[in-house]
Short mmCIF file of C-alpha atoms in Angstrom, two decimals:
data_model
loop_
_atom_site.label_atom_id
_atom_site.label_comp_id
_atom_site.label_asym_id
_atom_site.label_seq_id
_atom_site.Cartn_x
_atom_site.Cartn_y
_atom_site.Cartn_z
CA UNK A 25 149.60 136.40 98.48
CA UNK A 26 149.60 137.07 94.77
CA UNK A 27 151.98 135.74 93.04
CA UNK A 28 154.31 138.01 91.04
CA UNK A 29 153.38 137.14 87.26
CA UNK A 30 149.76 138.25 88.58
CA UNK A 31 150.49 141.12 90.59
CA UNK A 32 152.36 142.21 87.62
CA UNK A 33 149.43 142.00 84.78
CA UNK A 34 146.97 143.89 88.30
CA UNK A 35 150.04 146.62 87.63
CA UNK A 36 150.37 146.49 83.93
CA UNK A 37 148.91 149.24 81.79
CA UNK A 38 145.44 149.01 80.14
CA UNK A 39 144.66 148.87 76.92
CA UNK A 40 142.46 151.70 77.59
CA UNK A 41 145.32 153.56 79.64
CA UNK A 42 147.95 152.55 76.34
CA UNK A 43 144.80 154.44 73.68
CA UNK A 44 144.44 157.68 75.89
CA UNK A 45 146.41 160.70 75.30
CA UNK A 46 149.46 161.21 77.80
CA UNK A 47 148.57 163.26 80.34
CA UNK A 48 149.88 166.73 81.37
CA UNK A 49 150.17 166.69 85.30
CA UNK A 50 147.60 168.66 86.73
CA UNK A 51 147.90 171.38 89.47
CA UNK A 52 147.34 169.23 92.76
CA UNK A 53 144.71 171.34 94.77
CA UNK A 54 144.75 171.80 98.05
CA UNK A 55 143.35 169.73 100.72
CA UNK A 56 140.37 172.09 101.95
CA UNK A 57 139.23 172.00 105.72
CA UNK A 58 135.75 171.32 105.41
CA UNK A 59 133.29 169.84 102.59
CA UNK A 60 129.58 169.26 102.85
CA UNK A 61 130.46 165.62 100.72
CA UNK A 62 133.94 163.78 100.58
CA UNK A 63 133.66 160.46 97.81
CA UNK A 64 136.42 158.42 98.34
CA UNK A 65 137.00 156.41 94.78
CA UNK A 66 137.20 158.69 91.65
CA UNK A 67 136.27 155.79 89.20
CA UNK A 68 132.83 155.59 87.77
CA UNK A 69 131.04 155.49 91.44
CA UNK A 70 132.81 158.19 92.74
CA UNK A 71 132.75 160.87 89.93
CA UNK A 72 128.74 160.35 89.19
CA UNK A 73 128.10 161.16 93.07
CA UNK A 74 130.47 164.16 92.78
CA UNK A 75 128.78 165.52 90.21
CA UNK A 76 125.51 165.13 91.14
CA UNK A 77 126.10 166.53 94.07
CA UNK A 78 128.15 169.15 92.98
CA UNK A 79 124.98 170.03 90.26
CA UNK A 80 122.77 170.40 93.92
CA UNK A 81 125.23 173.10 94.85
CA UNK A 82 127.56 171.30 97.57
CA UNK A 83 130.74 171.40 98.03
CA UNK A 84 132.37 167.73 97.07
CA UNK A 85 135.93 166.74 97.84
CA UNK A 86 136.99 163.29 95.82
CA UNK A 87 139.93 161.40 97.50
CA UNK A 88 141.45 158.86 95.21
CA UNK A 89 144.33 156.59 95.98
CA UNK A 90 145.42 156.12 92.62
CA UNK A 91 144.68 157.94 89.63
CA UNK A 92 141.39 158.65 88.21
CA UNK A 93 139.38 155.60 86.58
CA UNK A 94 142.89 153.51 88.22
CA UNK A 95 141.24 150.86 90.09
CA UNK A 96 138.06 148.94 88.05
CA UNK A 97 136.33 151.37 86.02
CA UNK A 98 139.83 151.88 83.77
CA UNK A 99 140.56 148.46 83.56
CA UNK A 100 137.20 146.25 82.13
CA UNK A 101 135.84 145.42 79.09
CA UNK A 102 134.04 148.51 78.57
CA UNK A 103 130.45 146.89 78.49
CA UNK A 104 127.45 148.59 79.20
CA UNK A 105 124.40 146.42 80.12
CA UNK A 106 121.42 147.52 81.45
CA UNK A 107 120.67 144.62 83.13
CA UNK A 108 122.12 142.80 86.40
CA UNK A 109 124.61 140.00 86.12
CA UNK A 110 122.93 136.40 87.29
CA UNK A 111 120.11 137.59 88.31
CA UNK A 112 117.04 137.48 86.25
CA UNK A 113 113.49 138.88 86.65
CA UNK A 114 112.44 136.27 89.22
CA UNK A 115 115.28 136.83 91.22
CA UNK A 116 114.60 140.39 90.87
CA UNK A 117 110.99 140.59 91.87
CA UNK A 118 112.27 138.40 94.63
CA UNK A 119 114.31 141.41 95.85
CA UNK A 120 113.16 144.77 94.90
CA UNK A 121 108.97 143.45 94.34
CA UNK A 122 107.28 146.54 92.14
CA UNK A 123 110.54 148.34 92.81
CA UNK A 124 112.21 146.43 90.38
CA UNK A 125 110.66 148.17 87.53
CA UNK A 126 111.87 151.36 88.78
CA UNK A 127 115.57 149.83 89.34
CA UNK A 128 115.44 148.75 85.79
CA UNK A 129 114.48 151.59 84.52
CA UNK A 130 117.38 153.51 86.18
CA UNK A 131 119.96 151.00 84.80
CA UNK A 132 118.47 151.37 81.04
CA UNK A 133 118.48 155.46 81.74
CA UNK A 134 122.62 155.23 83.06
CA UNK A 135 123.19 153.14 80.22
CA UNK A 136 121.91 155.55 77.35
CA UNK A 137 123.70 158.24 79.78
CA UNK A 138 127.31 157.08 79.20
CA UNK A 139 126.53 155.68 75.76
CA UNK A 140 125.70 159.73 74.88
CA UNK A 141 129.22 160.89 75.96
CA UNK A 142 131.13 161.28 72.98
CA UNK A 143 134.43 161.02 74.68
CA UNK A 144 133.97 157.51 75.73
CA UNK A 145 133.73 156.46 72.10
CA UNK A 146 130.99 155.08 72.41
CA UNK A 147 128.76 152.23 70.28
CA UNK A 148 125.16 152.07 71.23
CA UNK A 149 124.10 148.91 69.58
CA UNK A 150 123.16 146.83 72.44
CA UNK A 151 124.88 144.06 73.67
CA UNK A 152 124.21 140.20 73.58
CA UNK A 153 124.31 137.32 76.15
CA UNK A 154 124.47 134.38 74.05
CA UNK A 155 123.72 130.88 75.13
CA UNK A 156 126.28 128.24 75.37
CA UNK A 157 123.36 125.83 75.90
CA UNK A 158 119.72 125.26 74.19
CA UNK A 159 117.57 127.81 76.33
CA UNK A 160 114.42 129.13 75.90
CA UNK A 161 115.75 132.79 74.36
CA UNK A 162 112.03 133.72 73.65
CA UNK A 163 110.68 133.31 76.68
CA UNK A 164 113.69 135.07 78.66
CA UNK A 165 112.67 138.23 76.53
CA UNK A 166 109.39 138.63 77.66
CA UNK A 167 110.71 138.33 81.28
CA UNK A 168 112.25 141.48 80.86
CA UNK A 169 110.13 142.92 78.51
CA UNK A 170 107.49 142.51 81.03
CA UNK A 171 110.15 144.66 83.28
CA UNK A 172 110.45 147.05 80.80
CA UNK A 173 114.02 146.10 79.25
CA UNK A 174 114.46 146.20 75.59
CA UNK A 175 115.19 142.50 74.83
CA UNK A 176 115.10 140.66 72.05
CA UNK A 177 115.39 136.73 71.54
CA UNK A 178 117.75 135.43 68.97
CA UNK A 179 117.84 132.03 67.69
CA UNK A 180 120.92 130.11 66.45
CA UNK A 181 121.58 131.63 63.09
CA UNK A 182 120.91 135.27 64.11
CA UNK A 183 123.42 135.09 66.76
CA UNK A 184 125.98 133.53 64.58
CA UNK A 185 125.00 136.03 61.62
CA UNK A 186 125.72 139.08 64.31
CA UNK A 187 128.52 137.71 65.67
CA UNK A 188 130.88 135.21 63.78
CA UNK A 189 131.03 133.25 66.44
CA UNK A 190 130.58 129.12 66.67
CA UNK A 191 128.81 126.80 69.32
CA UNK A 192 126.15 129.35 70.41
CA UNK A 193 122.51 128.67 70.96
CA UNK A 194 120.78 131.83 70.27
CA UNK A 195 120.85 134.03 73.32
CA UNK A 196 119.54 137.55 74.29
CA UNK A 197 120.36 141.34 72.62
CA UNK A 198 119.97 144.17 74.82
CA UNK A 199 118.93 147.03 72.59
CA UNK A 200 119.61 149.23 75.32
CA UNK A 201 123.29 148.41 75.87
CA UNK A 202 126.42 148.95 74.32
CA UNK A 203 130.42 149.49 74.37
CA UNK A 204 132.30 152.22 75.61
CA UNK A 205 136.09 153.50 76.20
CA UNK A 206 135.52 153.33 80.25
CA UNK A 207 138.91 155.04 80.78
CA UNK A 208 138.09 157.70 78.53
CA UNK A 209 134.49 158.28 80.63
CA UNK A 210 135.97 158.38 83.82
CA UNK A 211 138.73 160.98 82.85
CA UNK A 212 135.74 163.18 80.87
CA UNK A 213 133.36 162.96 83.70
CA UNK A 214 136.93 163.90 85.90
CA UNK A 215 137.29 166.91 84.10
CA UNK A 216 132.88 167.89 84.39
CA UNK A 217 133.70 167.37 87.99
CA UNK A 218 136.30 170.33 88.61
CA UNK A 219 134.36 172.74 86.14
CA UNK A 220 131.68 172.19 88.74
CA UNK A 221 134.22 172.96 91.49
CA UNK A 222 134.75 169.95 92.82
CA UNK A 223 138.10 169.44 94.45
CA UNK A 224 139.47 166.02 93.04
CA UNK A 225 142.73 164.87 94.72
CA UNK A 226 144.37 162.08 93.12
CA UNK A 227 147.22 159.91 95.37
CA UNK A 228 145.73 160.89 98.36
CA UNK A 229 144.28 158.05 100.14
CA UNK A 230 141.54 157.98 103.02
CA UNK A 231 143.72 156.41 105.89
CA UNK A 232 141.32 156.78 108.61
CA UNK A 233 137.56 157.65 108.60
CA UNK A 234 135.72 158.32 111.83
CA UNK A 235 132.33 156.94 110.95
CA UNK A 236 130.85 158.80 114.26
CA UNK A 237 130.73 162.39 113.85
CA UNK A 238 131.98 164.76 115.78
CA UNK A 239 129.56 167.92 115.74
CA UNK A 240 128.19 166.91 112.83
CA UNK A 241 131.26 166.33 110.95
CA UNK A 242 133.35 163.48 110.05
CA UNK A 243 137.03 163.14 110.11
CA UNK A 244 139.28 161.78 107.45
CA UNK A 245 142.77 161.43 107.60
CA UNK A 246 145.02 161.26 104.52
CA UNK A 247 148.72 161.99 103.40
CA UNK A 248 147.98 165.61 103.15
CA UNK A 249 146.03 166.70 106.50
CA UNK A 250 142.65 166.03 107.72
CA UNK A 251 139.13 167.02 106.13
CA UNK A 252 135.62 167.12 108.03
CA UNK A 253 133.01 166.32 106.17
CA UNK A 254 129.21 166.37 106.65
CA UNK A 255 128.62 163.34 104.06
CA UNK A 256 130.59 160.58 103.13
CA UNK A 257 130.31 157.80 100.40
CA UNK A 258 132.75 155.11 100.05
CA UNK A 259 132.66 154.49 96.43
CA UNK A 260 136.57 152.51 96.25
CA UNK A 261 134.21 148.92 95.21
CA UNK A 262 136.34 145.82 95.10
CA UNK A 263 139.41 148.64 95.24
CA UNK A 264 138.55 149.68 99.08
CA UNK A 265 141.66 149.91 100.72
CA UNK A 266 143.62 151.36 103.92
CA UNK A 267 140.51 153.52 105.95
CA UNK A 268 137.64 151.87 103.83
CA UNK A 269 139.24 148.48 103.74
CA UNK A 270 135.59 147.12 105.25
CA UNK A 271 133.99 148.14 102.07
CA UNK A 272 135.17 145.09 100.31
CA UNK A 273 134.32 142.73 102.68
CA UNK A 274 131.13 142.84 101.34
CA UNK A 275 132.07 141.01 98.31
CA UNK A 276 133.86 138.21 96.92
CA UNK A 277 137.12 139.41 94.92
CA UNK A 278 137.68 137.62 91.52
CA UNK A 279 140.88 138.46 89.60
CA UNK A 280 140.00 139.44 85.33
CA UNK A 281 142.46 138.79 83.21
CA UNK A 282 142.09 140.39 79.53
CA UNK A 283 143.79 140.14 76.64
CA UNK A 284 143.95 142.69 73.53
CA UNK A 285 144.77 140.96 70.05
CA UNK A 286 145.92 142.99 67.07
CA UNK A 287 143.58 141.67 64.16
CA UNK A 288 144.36 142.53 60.19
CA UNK A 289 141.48 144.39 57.99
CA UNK A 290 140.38 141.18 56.69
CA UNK A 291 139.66 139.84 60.65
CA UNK A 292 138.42 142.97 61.83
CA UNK A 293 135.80 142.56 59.13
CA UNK A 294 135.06 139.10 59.68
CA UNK A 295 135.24 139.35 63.85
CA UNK A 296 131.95 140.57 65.31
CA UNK A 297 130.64 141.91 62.35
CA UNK A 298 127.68 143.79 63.48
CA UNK A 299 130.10 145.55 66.19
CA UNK A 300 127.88 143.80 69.16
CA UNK A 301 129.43 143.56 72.08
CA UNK A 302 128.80 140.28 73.89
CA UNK A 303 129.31 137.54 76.62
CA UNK A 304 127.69 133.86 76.94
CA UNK A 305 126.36 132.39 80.12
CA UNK A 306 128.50 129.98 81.07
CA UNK A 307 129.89 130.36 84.53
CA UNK A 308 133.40 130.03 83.14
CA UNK A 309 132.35 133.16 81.34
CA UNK A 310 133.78 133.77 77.55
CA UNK A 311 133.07 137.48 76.49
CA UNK A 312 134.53 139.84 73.30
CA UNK A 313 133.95 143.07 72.05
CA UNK A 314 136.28 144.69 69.39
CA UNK A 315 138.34 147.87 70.70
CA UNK A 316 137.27 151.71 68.67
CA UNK A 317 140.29 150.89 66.64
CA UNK A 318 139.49 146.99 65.61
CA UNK A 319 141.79 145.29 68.22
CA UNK A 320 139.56 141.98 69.48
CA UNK A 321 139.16 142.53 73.64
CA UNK A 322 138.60 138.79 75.70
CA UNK A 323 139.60 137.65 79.02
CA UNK A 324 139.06 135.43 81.34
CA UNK A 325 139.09 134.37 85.38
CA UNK A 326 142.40 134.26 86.85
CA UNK A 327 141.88 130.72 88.49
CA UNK A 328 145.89 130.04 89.08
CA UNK A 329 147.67 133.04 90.75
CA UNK A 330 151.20 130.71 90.03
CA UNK A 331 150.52 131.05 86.09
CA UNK A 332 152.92 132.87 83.93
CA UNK A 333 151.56 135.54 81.36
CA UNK A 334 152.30 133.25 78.63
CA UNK A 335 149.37 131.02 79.85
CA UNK A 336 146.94 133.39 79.87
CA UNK A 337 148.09 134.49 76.28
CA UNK A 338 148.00 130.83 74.76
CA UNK A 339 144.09 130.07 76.80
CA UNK A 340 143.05 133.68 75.27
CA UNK A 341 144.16 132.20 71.95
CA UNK A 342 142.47 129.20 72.11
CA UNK A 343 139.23 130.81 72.83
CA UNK A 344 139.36 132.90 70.15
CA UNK A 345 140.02 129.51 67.76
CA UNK A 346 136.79 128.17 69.28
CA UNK A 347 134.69 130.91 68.71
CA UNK A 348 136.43 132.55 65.70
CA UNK A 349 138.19 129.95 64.07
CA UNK A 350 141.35 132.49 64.22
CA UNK A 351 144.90 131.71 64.53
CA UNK A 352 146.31 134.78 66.13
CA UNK A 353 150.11 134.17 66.86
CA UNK A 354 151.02 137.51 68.14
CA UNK A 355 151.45 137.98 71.95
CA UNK A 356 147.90 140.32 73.05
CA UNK A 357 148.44 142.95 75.39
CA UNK A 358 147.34 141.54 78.79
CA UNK A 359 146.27 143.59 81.79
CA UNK A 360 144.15 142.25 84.99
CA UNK A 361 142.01 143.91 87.16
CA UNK A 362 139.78 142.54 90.37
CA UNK A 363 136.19 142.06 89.97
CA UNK A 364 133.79 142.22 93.53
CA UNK A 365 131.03 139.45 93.57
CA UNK A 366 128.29 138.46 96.11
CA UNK A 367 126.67 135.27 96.67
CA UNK A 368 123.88 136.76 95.35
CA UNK A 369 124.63 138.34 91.86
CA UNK A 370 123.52 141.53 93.59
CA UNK A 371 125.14 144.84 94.73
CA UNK A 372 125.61 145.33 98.58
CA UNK A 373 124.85 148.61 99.82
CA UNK A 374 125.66 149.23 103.46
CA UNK A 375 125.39 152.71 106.02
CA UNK A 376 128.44 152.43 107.64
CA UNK A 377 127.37 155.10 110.34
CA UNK A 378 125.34 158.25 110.35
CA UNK A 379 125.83 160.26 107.06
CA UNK A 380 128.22 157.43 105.27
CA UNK A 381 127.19 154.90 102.77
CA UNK A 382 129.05 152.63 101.01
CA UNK A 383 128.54 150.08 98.28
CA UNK A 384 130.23 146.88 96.32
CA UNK A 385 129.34 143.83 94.31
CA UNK A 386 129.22 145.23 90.61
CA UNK A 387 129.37 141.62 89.86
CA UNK A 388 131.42 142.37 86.06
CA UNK A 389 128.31 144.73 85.11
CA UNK A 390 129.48 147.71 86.71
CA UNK A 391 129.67 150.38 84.72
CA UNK A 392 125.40 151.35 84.49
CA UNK A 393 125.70 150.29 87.37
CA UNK A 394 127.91 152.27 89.10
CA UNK A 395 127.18 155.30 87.26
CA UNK A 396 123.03 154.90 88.36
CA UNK A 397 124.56 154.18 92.12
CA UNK A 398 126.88 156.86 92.35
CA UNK A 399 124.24 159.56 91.61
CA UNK A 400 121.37 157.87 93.41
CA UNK A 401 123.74 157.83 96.83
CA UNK A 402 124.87 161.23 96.51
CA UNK A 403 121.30 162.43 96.24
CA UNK A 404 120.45 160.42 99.03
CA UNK A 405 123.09 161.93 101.58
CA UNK A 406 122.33 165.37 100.78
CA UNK A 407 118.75 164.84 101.43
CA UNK A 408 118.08 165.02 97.55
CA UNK A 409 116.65 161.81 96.47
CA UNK A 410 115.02 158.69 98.02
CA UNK A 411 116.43 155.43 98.56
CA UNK A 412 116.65 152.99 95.83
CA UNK A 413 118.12 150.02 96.97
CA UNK A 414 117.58 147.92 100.49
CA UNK A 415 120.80 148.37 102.34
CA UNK A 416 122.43 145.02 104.02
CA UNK A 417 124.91 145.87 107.13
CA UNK A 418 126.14 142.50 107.49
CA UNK A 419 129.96 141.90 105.87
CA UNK A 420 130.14 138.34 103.94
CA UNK A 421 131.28 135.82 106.18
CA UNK A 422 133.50 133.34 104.82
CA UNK A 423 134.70 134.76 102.35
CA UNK A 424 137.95 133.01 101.79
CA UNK A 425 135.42 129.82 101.25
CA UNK A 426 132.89 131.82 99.16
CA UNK A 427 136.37 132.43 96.93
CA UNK A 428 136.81 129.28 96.55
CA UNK A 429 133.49 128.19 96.12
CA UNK A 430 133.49 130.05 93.08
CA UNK A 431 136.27 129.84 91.40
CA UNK A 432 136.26 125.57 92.17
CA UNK A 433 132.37 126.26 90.49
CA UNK A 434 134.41 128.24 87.31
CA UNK A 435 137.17 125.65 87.06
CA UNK A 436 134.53 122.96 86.84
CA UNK A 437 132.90 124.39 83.87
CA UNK A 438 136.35 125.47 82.17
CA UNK A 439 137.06 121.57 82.31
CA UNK A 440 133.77 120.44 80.82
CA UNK A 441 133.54 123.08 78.05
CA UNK A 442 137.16 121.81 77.56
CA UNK A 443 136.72 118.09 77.37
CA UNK A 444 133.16 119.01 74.89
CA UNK A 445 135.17 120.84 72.70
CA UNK A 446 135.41 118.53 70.15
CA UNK A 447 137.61 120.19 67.86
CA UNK A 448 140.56 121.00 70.66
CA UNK A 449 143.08 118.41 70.58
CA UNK A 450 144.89 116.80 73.60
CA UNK A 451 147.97 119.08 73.90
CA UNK A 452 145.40 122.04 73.82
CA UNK A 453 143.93 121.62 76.98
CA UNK A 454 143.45 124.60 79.19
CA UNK A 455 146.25 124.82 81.62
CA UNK A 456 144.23 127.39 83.89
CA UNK A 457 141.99 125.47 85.67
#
């Protein structure tokens, strides 16, 4: 069980939801009988594949539990990377072989995609992954510049020139990647959706899903009545609940929390001064990015589901005194939100029966991601597009061990970046491990 201090920063508002414009309540449409596609998720997944496939001319009905962009595409960092998370171009030519070009390729394409849309306010300047250790930074690049990613090495003094920020090695910039308002996206590409007539119902779960058709049409039960559908993608992630609970069995959930700092003129000027996005690559992963109106976004893994807010607030601060050398005293606006992993660093894509796919594992880089998956899995139920990943059937087993693997593997390095930290005094210790 979550404990309640958790389960109330999971509930708490974003700091994307607290920027957006309130609301008006729209007119809830109708369930309809029959759709050729039902997408159940309207975050990033969901509302790609319903517009794609409302752009081939079917008719697309999105059931969302929530709200739109309410489960993980309204509540990240806003980073958009074009490449996967621990999984470099070894591992990759492992997996897809000459495919992986191709995969790449879509990820860079997504990316430039959502970094176009103008109401995501969006900052196309690429995005770094620094080193927390000596690495070889110029021969990662041509990895993936031999894959066709935009990548360029940075040594020591670059990265600290770009970024104001201590203790890194050098690392990688993405020239391809970038920083976006992913609340923002998900409501614009919302509001694409019903020009296009799709019918978007919002707090109207999928209880029940009959994977097995019944005359070429598949059942699915919710609050409001029953619709048959001829296609179905699960798109709910990490977020799969009630009828599409399965989904997230295929990954590993992690809990994200993030804090938002208010930071004076002076600060925002000296805080990631090139306005570069970036994270290290440390398992115990440290990450910032400055919000479209200066605020300084961090977070970290929720390790300790017993902590109090307070605790995340003080380790946020201290990371931003190791990196920034800034004593921020104000209490940040915290928020969580749960992250899907998989042993591999891969996504999982599954066909959960005939004419129903599903997919999880955005692995913290979801948002190309998910946009490039959403559209490619539409187009491949409707009979529009080819395959792009291998599929996997199998759920994770063991996943309450996998858990723990993982977040014993994060404490581990939280506690030796802790006791290296020369500068960090005794009583500063991280109380989150």
């Amino acid at each position: 069980m979550t404990a309640p201090a958790l389960e109330a920063l999971l509930s708490a508002a974003s700091g994307w939801q607290a920027r957006a414009p309130r609301l008006l309540a729209a007119k809830a449409d109708a369930l309809p009988v029959s759709c050729e596609l039902a997408v159940i998720g309207a975050g990033l997944t969901g509302l790609s594949a319903a517009l794609a496939a409302a752009e081939a001319g079917c008719s697309v009905v999105v059931l969302e539990a929530d709200a739109v962009g309410g489960g993980a595409t309204g509540r990240n960092s806003g980073f958009v990377v074009p490449v996967p998370a621990r999984c470099g171009p070894p591992e990759l030519r492992a997996w897809l072989g000459p495919q992986a070009d191709g995969y790449l390729a879509g990820l860079s394409e997504a990316a430039a995609e959502l970094l176009a849309l103008p109401e995501a306010s969006p900052v196309r300047k690429g995005w770094m992954q620094l080193f927390a250790a000596p690495g070889s930074a110029p021969a990662a690049a041509l990895a993936w510049r031999r894959l066709g990613v935009r990548a360029r090495a940075l040594d020591a003094e670059q990265a600290q020139a770009l970024t104001a920020a201590a203790g890194y090695h050098g690392g990688l910039l993405f020239e391809d990647g970038g920083q976006i308002d992913p609340l923002a996206l998900a409501r614009g590409l919302a509001e694409r959706c019903r020009r296009r007539g799709v019918v978007l119902l919002e707090r109207c779960p999928a209880k029940l899903v009959e994977a097995r058709p019944r005359d070429g049409m598949h059942v699915i039960r919710t609050p409001r009545g029953s619709l048959r559908a001829g296609r179905v993608l699960m798109a709910g992630n990490a977020y799969s609940r009630d009828g599409v609970a399965e989904v997230a069995r295929h990954s590993v959930p992690l809990t994200l929390a993030l804090g938002q700092f208010e930071l004076s003129p002076e600060q925002q000027a000296r805080v990631l001064p090139a306005d570069i996005p970036f994270s290290d690559n440390r398992r115990d992963m440290w990450f910032f990015r400055k919000m479209p109106e200066g605020q300084l976004l961090t977070g970290l893994f929720a390790l300790r589901a017993d902590a109090e807010a307070e605790q995340y607030a003080a380790a946020l601060r201290r990371r931003v005194r190791a990196v920034f050398g800034l004593e921020l005293d104000a209490a940040p606006r915290l928020w969580a939100g749960q992250v899907g992993l998989t042993p591999s660093g891969l996504p999982s894509l599954r066909r959960v029966g005939d004419g129903v796919l599903a997919w999880t594992g955005c692995n913290g880089r979801g948002l190309a991601l998910s946009f490039m998956l959403g559209r490619t899995l539409a187009r491949q139920l409707i009979g529009a597009g080819p395959a792009l990943l291998p599929f996997n059937s199998r759920p994770l087993r063991g996943r309450a061990l996998l858990k723990w693997m993982a977040e014993t593997a994060i404490a581990h390095d939280r506690r030796r970046r802790a006791r290296l930290a020369q500068t960090e005094a005794p009583t500063q210790k991280d109380t989150l491990q």
